[in-house]
C-alpha positions as semicolon CSV with decimal commas, in nm:
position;residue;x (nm);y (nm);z (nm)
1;X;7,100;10,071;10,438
2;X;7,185;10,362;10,242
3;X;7,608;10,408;10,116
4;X;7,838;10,676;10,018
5;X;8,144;10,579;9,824
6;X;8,439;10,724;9,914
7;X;8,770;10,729;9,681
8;X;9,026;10,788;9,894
9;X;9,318;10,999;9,742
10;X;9,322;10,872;9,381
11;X;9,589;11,205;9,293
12;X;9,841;11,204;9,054
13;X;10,112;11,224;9,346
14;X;10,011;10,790;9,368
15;X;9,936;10,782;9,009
16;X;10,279;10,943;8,861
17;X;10,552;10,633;8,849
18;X;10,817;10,934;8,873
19;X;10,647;11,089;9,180
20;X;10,808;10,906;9,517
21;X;10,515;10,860;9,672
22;X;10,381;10,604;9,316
23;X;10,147;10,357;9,398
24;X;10,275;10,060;9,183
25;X;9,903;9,890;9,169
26;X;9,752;10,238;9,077
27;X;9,609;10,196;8,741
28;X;9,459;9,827;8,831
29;X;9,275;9,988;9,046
30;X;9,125;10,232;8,831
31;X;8,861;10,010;8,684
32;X;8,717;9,884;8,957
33;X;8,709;10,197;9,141
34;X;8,527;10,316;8,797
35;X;8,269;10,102;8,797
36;X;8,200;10,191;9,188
37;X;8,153;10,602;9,121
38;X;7,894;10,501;8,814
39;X;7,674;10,260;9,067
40;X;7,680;10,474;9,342
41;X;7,605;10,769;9,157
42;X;7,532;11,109;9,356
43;X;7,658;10,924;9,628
44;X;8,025;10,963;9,593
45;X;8,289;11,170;9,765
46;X;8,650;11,208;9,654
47;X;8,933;11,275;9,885
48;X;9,279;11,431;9,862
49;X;9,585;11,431;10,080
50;X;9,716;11,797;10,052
51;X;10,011;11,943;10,227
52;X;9,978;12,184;10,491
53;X;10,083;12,557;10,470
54;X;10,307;12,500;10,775
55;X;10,384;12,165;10,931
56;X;10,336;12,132;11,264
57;X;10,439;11,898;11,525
58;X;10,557;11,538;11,404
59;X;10,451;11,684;11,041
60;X;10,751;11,901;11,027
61;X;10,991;11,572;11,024
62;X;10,760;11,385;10,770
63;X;10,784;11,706;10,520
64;X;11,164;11,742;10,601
65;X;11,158;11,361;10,495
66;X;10,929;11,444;10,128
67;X;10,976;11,795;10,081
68;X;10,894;11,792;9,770
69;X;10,552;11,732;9,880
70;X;10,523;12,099;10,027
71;X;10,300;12,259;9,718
72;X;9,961;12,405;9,779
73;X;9,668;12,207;9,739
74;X;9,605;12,350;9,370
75;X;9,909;12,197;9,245
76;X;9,928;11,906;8,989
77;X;10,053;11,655;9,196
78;X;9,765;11,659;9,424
79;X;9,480;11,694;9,185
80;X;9,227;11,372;9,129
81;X;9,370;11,188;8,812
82;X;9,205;11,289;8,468
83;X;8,982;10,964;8,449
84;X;8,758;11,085;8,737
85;X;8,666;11,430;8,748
86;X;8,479;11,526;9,067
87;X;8,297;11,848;9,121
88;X;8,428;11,896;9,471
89;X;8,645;11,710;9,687
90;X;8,692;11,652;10,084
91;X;9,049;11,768;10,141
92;X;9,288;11,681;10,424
93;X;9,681;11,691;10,538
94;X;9,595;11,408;10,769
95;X;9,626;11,035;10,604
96;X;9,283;10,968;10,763
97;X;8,990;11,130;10,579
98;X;8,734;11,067;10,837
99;X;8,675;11,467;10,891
100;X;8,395;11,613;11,017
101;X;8,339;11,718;10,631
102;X;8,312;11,347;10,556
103;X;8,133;11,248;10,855
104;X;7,813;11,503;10,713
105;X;7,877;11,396;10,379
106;X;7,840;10,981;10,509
107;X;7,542;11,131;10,795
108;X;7,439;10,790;10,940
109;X;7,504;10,577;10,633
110;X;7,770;10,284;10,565
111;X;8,093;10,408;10,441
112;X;8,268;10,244;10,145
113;X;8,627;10,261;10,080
114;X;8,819;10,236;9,779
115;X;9,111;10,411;9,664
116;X;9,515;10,468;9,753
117;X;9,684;10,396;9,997
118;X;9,525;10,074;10,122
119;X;9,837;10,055;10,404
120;X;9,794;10,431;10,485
121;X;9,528;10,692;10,412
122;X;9,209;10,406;10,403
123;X;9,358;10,187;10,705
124;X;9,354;10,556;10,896
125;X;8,984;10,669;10,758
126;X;8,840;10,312;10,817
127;X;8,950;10,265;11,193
128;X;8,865;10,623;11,241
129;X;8,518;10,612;11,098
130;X;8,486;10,283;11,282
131;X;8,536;10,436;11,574
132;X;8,341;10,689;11,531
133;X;8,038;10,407;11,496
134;X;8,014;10,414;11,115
135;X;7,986;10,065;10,916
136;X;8,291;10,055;10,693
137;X;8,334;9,864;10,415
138;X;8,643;9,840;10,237
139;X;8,641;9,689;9,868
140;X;9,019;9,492;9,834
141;X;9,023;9,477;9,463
142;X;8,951;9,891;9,425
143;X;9,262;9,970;9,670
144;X;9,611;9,958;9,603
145;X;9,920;10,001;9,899
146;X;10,276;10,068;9,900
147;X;10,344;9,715;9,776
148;X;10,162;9,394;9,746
149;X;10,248;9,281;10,077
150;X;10,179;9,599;10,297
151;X;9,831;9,586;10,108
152;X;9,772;9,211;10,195
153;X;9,859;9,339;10,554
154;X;9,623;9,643;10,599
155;X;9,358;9,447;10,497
156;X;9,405;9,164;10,747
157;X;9,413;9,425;10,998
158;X;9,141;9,562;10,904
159;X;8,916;9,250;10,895
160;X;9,059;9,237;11,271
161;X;8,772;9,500;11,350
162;X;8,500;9,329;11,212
163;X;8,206;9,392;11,222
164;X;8,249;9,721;11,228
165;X;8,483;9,694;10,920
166;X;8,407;9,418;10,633
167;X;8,652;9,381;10,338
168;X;8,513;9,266;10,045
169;X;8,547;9,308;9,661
170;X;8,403;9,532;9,407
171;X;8,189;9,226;9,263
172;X;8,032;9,159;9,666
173;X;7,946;9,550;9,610
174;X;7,762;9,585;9,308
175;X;7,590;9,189;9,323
């Protein structure tokens, strides 16, 4: 069965140890999530959590919470970090990605995940692309939460909805 690689939100915002939103486990990730985008070739699609021009609902408390997260989606702290430089990406100011953008880009193939944060934006595209009937894989050593712990937890909640999501590592990928 054909795959489509997606790198979920691999920004500067998760990369920056200044920025409050840093993704300790950021640059270990990196490699792995390298090696991914060069096997998978064309098929790869990069993501980005943006803000919104005006929060709305529950949104307005979570930007009144990270305000400093209200810049428009050109600005530095959401662009894809230097090492990776895709030539279009699949934005969002939802933590899940599964959009009807992505959902074209995937058609009826099985969706890999890999990127930041394994505990937020990749838990929330998984179960939604899940549920939307989409094999999901998610690759454990090419994701990165919040901490060590929330990370070891996302992923046991996500093995919870096997078969439709699998969690395995970059190395079960590419053998």
């Amino acid at each position: 069965m054909k795959a489509v690689l997606a790198v979920i939100d691999l920004q500067n915002v998760f990369a920056d140890p200044a920025s409050e939103w840093f993704t300790p486990r950021f640059a270990e990730v990196v490699p792995p999530i390298r090696r991914l985008v060069t096997a998978f070739g064309d098929d790869v699609v990069f993501t980005r959590f943006v803000a919104p021009a005006r929060p709305e609902g529950a949104w307005k408390q979570y930007y009144a919470r990270w305000p400093f997260a209200l810049q428009p989606p050109d600005a530095p702290l959401y662009q894809v970090v230097g090492a990776f430089q895709p030539s279009s990406t699949v934005d969002a100011n939802t933590f899940g990605k599964w959009t009807p953008r992505m959902a074209t880009r995937v058609g009826g193939a099985r969706l890999v995940l890999a990127g930041v944060s394994t505990d937020c934006c990749v838990l929330s595209t998984a179960l939604a692309a899940a549920d939307a009937g989409v094999d999901v894989t998610v690759v454990s050593d090419a994701c990165a939460g919040a901490d060590d712990e929330s990370h070891a937890k996302a992923l046991d909640i996500m093995r919870l909805y096997g078969p439709l999501v699998k969690v395995t590592t970059t190395a079960e990928v590419l053998g």
